[in-house]
Short mmCIF file of C-alpha atoms in Angstrom, two decimals:
data_model
loop_
_atom_site.label_atom_id
_atom_site.label_comp_id
_atom_site.label_asym_id
_atom_site.label_seq_id
_atom_site.Cartn_x
_atom_site.Cartn_y
_atom_site.Cartn_z
CA MET A 1 34.92 199.26 137.61
CA LEU A 2 36.74 202.33 138.56
CA LYS A 3 39.54 200.90 141.41
CA ASN A 4 39.90 204.35 143.44
CA LYS A 5 43.10 203.49 144.25
CA ASN A 6 44.72 206.32 146.54
CA THR A 7 47.96 208.26 145.18
CA HIS A 8 50.72 210.40 146.10
CA HIS A 9 49.27 213.27 143.96
CA LEU A 10 46.39 215.12 145.89
CA PRO A 11 44.04 217.12 143.34
CA VAL A 12 44.34 221.05 143.41
CA LEU A 13 41.30 223.07 144.32
CA LEU A 14 39.10 219.77 144.12
CA GLN A 15 36.35 221.28 145.90
CA GLU A 16 36.06 224.62 143.57
CA VAL A 17 36.44 222.19 140.33
CA LEU A 18 33.46 220.14 141.45
CA SER A 19 31.46 223.29 142.47
CA VAL A 20 31.69 225.08 138.93
CA LEU A 21 31.72 222.03 136.55
CA ASP A 22 28.55 220.86 138.76
CA PRO A 23 28.72 217.23 137.43
CA GLN A 24 25.64 215.58 137.23
CA ALA A 25 24.29 212.11 136.14
CA GLY A 26 25.16 210.76 132.80
CA GLU A 27 27.37 213.86 131.76
CA SER A 28 30.12 213.63 129.21
CA TYR A 29 33.54 214.46 131.09
CA LEU A 30 37.18 215.42 128.98
CA ASP A 31 40.59 215.92 131.38
CA LEU A 32 42.82 217.04 129.26
CA THR A 33 45.56 216.99 131.72
CA ALA A 34 43.98 213.54 134.03
CA GLY A 35 47.11 212.92 135.52
CA TYR A 36 47.16 210.47 138.30
CA GLY A 37 42.81 211.07 138.26
CA GLY A 38 42.16 212.46 141.54
CA HIS A 39 39.72 215.11 139.94
CA ALA A 40 38.52 212.22 137.35
CA ASP A 41 38.11 209.92 139.90
CA GLU A 42 35.54 212.62 141.98
CA ILE A 43 34.10 213.72 139.03
CA LEU A 44 33.25 210.08 137.70
CA LYS A 45 31.81 208.90 141.20
CA ARG A 46 29.52 212.06 140.23
CA THR A 47 28.36 211.42 136.44
CA ASN A 48 28.52 207.70 136.98
CA ALA A 49 28.92 207.69 133.32
CA PRO A 50 32.91 206.11 132.74
CA SER A 51 32.28 205.39 129.18
CA LYS A 52 31.57 208.67 128.23
CA ALA A 53 35.00 209.88 129.88
CA THR A 54 38.15 210.97 128.46
CA LEU A 55 41.11 211.18 130.07
CA VAL A 56 44.30 212.75 127.89
CA ASP A 57 47.88 212.99 129.59
CA ARG A 58 51.13 213.53 127.43
CA ASP A 59 52.95 211.46 130.27
CA ALA A 60 53.95 208.04 130.33
CA PHE A 61 54.07 207.77 133.81
CA ALA A 62 50.51 209.36 134.28
CA GLN A 63 49.19 206.83 131.85
CA GLU A 64 50.44 203.88 133.58
CA ALA A 65 48.63 205.20 136.72
CA LEU A 66 45.52 205.93 135.10
CA ALA A 67 45.48 202.54 133.44
CA GLU A 68 45.45 201.35 137.14
CA ARG A 69 43.28 203.14 138.89
CA PHE A 70 40.83 203.09 136.09
CA GLY A 71 41.50 200.20 133.88
CA ASP A 72 39.43 199.95 130.83
CA ASP A 73 36.44 202.05 132.17
CA VAL A 74 37.55 205.07 130.91
CA GLU A 75 38.94 206.19 127.18
CA ARG A 76 42.48 207.28 127.22
CA VAL A 77 44.37 209.56 125.06
CA HIS A 78 48.22 209.33 125.11
CA LEU A 79 48.76 213.08 123.91
CA ASP A 80 49.13 216.72 124.92
CA PHE A 81 46.26 218.36 125.40
CA GLU A 82 46.63 220.35 122.12
CA ALA A 83 47.10 217.43 119.60
CA ALA A 84 44.73 215.49 121.87
CA ALA A 85 41.83 218.37 121.38
CA LYS A 86 42.40 218.26 117.63
CA GLN A 87 42.26 214.70 117.08
CA LEU A 88 39.10 215.00 119.28
CA ILE A 89 37.80 217.38 117.14
CA GLY A 90 38.20 215.76 113.86
CA GLN A 91 36.06 212.88 115.42
CA GLY A 92 33.03 215.43 115.86
CA ARG A 93 33.60 215.08 119.68
CA THR A 94 31.89 217.36 122.20
CA TYR A 95 31.83 217.30 125.99
CA ASP A 96 29.07 218.22 128.33
CA LEU A 97 32.48 218.99 131.11
CA VAL A 98 36.00 220.31 130.28
CA LEU A 99 38.97 220.55 132.69
CA ALA A 100 42.17 221.62 132.33
CA ASP A 101 44.98 221.64 135.40
CA LEU A 102 47.97 223.00 134.04
CA GLY A 103 50.10 222.21 137.18
CA VAL A 104 53.34 220.05 137.18
CA SER A 105 52.18 216.86 139.35
CA SER A 106 53.80 216.05 142.62
CA PRO A 107 55.35 212.97 141.05
CA HIS A 108 57.04 215.42 138.33
CA LEU A 109 58.77 217.48 141.29
CA ASN A 110 59.47 214.93 143.96
CA VAL A 111 60.76 212.20 141.43
CA ALA A 112 64.68 213.16 140.91
CA SER A 113 65.18 211.78 137.66
CA ARG A 114 62.09 213.47 136.13
CA GLY A 115 64.54 216.79 136.14
CA PHE A 116 61.94 218.40 137.44
CA SER A 117 62.90 218.95 141.20
CA ILE A 118 65.39 222.00 142.54
CA ALA A 119 65.52 219.52 146.15
CA ALA A 120 66.76 216.69 144.84
CA ASP A 121 69.30 216.49 142.24
CA GLY A 122 68.51 214.77 138.97
CA PRO A 123 69.33 215.09 134.97
CA LEU A 124 68.47 217.99 133.49
CA ASP A 125 65.34 216.41 131.83
CA MET A 126 61.96 218.51 132.18
CA ARG A 127 60.37 216.71 129.70
CA MET A 128 56.41 216.13 130.42
CA ASP A 129 56.81 213.59 127.50
CA SER A 130 59.53 211.33 127.40
CA ARG A 131 59.25 211.00 123.35
CA GLN A 132 60.04 214.31 122.69
CA ARG A 133 63.64 215.23 121.63
CA LEU A 134 63.93 218.76 123.84
CA THR A 135 65.57 218.62 126.92
CA ALA A 136 66.09 221.18 129.76
CA GLU A 137 69.79 219.90 128.93
CA LYS A 138 69.95 220.94 125.57
CA VAL A 139 68.49 224.48 125.98
CA VAL A 140 70.82 224.68 129.19
CA ASN A 141 73.99 223.70 127.02
CA THR A 142 73.64 224.79 123.57
CA TYR A 143 71.00 227.98 123.36
CA SER A 144 72.64 231.15 123.20
CA LYS A 145 73.14 233.81 125.87
CA GLU A 146 70.11 236.26 124.01
CA GLN A 147 67.77 233.43 124.15
CA LEU A 148 68.48 231.58 127.65
CA MET A 149 68.19 235.59 128.62
CA SER A 150 64.67 236.02 126.41
CA ILE A 151 63.35 232.80 128.32
CA LEU A 152 64.56 233.79 131.63
CA ARG A 153 62.60 237.04 131.29
CA GLU A 154 59.71 235.79 129.24
CA TYR A 155 59.02 233.02 130.87
CA GLY A 156 60.20 232.97 133.99
CA GLU A 157 59.95 236.95 135.24
CA GLU A 158 63.43 236.74 135.98
CA PRO A 159 64.91 240.19 136.79
CA LYS A 160 68.35 238.67 136.76
CA ALA A 161 68.09 237.06 133.39
CA ALA A 162 71.21 238.34 132.07
CA ARG A 163 73.46 237.68 134.48
CA ILE A 164 72.14 234.41 134.96
CA ALA A 165 72.40 233.40 131.34
CA GLU A 166 75.81 234.27 131.51
CA ALA A 167 76.67 232.27 134.76
CA ILE A 168 75.13 229.69 132.96
CA ILE A 169 77.20 229.32 130.01
CA ASP A 170 80.51 230.18 131.88
CA SER A 171 79.66 227.10 133.88
CA ARG A 172 78.80 224.80 130.65
CA PRO A 173 78.43 221.73 130.53
CA VAL A 174 75.88 221.70 132.94
CA MET A 175 74.78 218.16 133.42
CA SER A 176 72.40 217.97 136.81
CA THR A 177 69.55 219.63 138.42
CA SER A 178 71.97 221.03 141.80
CA GLN A 179 74.52 221.81 139.51
CA LEU A 180 72.33 224.23 137.63
CA ALA A 181 70.62 225.43 141.17
CA ASN A 182 73.93 226.07 142.58
CA ILE A 183 74.91 228.18 139.28
CA VAL A 184 71.55 230.31 139.56
CA ALA A 185 72.12 231.01 143.30
CA PRO A 186 74.37 233.32 143.82
CA HIS A 187 72.73 235.53 141.29
CA ARG A 188 69.78 236.01 143.43
CA SER A 189 70.11 238.12 146.25
CA GLY A 190 67.39 238.91 148.74
CA LYS A 191 65.47 236.97 151.56
CA SER A 192 62.88 234.41 150.44
CA LYS A 193 60.67 231.28 150.97
CA VAL A 194 61.35 229.71 147.79
CA HIS A 195 64.39 228.76 146.33
CA PRO A 196 66.78 231.19 144.47
CA ALA A 197 66.40 229.01 141.22
CA THR A 198 62.68 228.94 140.86
CA ARG A 199 62.29 231.23 138.34
CA THR A 200 64.99 229.37 136.53
CA PHE A 201 63.56 226.59 136.50
CA GLN A 202 60.23 227.57 135.84
CA ALA A 203 61.30 229.17 132.54
CA ILE A 204 62.99 226.51 131.04
CA ARG A 205 60.70 223.98 131.85
CA ILE A 206 58.22 226.38 129.96
CA GLU A 207 60.54 226.48 127.20
CA VAL A 208 60.74 222.52 127.10
CA ASN A 209 57.40 221.76 127.06
CA ASP A 210 56.10 224.46 124.75
CA GLU A 211 53.53 225.77 128.09
CA LEU A 212 52.49 228.82 127.29
CA GLY A 213 52.50 228.36 123.46
CA MET A 214 50.25 225.32 123.71
CA LEU A 215 48.17 227.02 125.70
CA LYS A 216 47.32 229.85 123.58
CA ARG A 217 46.77 227.86 120.54
CA SER A 218 44.39 224.59 122.87
CA ILE A 219 42.14 227.28 124.52
CA PRO A 220 39.74 227.87 121.57
CA LEU A 221 40.05 224.23 120.70
CA TRP A 222 38.60 223.20 123.99
CA VAL A 223 36.00 225.70 124.22
CA SER A 224 35.13 224.18 120.48
CA LEU A 225 35.09 220.87 122.30
CA LEU A 226 31.90 221.84 124.73
CA LYS A 227 28.59 221.17 124.14
CA PRO A 228 26.13 224.08 124.73
CA GLY A 229 25.65 224.56 127.97
CA GLY A 230 28.95 222.46 128.36
CA ARG A 231 31.06 223.69 131.62
CA ILE A 232 35.35 224.45 131.66
CA ALA A 233 37.16 224.72 134.31
CA ILE A 234 41.10 225.24 133.64
CA ILE A 235 43.56 225.86 137.00
CA SER A 236 46.57 227.25 136.05
CA PHE A 237 49.63 228.29 138.59
CA HIS A 238 51.57 231.33 137.29
CA SER A 239 50.48 234.49 136.15
CA LEU A 240 51.55 233.94 132.64
CA GLU A 241 49.18 231.21 132.37
CA ASP A 242 46.25 232.40 134.16
CA ARG A 243 46.54 236.12 131.83
CA GLN A 244 46.23 233.68 128.93
CA VAL A 245 43.26 232.44 130.67
CA LYS A 246 41.71 235.40 132.13
CA GLN A 247 42.22 237.63 128.03
CA TYR A 248 40.45 234.80 126.40
CA LEU A 249 37.56 234.55 128.74
CA SER A 250 37.46 238.32 128.42
CA ALA A 251 36.77 238.54 124.80
CA HIS A 252 34.83 235.58 124.84
CA ALA A 253 32.58 235.90 127.50
CA GLY A 254 29.86 238.42 129.06
CA ASP A 255 26.69 239.84 127.81
CA ARG A 256 27.20 241.00 124.04
CA PHE A 257 24.91 239.53 121.48
CA ASP A 258 28.08 237.09 119.62
CA ALA A 259 29.64 236.27 123.43
CA GLU A 260 30.73 232.43 123.09
CA LEU A 261 30.45 232.27 126.65
CA ARG A 262 29.43 233.16 130.38
CA ALA A 263 31.92 232.98 132.92
CA LEU A 264 31.61 231.08 135.96
CA THR A 265 33.92 232.80 137.89
CA LYS A 266 34.32 236.71 138.24
CA LYS A 267 37.43 236.13 139.87
CA PRO A 268 39.50 233.39 139.56
CA MET A 269 39.05 231.19 142.64
CA THR A 270 42.14 229.96 144.96
CA ALA A 271 42.63 227.59 147.87
CA SER A 272 41.04 227.88 151.09
CA ASP A 273 43.14 227.92 153.98
CA ASN A 274 42.14 224.34 155.20
CA GLU A 275 43.30 222.36 151.60
CA LEU A 276 46.50 225.01 151.85
CA VAL A 277 47.28 222.92 155.13
CA PHE A 278 47.29 219.68 153.57
CA ASN A 279 48.64 220.96 150.09
CA PRO A 280 50.70 223.96 149.91
CA ARG A 281 51.55 223.47 146.40
CA ALA A 282 47.73 224.96 145.84
CA ARG A 283 49.24 228.36 147.31
CA SER A 284 49.58 229.52 143.89
CA ALA A 285 46.55 227.52 141.91
CA LYS A 286 44.21 229.95 140.01
CA LEU A 287 41.06 228.39 138.75
CA ARG A 288 38.86 230.41 136.39
CA ALA A 289 35.31 228.76 134.37
CA ALA A 290 33.13 229.44 131.88
CA VAL A 291 29.50 228.24 130.65
CA LYS A 292 29.09 227.29 126.63
CA ILE A 293 25.94 229.73 125.78
CA LYS A 294 22.89 227.94 124.47
CA ARG A 295 21.46 229.45 121.53
CA LYS A 296 17.57 229.64 120.98
CA GLY A 297 16.39 228.24 117.75
#
């Protein structure tokens, strides 16, 4: 039985996800970033087939929350979405519905000990999977100036990358999130509603978790896990992620005879004004979706 327990993480673009995936009774469901189960809970209410659901997350805290919320009714996989997809392909699995929500969950951001938050002081960690070796502390304290500049420019689209990289190196050792934020802030001028260290934190987080590399390698795997007629939805939270999703769909969806997919979203779907009132973090979310084409014969 699904326990339907409330969590402190609001599933982003929930109504839009339900609209494009259009879950039907008895359909199988793969959630590649199940998190705290918000999307999964609503989708499983519609499929009413928990035994056909696979919930993936590399975060141990998310796994605990999923176990509490769904018990043994669903299959849970404690791997990153790339490794999980490879494992499922190896098992010959396919699904009617596939969802990937690429955002960092509220608990990640709010729990200071995870090291993601600019607002709350904590250790420089930022690992989504605490089993991995690379941490933000290692990036900040051991990368060369050239390496830091590269990730700040590429992953953070930070115009002050050189200045910030030099400031970080001059301030070593850097041991906490607040220390890093205070190092970056003086080098970012101008008025903005977001913290001046936001781009730096994003860049380091992406580097620590190999988010873009993993996404690029994974999208083709996710599509191969779709049954003919199956639907896939991907939610991204910054332009670098959305660009990869858009490029893949542009290359593999369309009216060409060899197209593998048909796009379900001409433009990315974004949060409604109503959702933004309750979940301001949805402001940057973009949803793209596609259906796997059924071949005749």
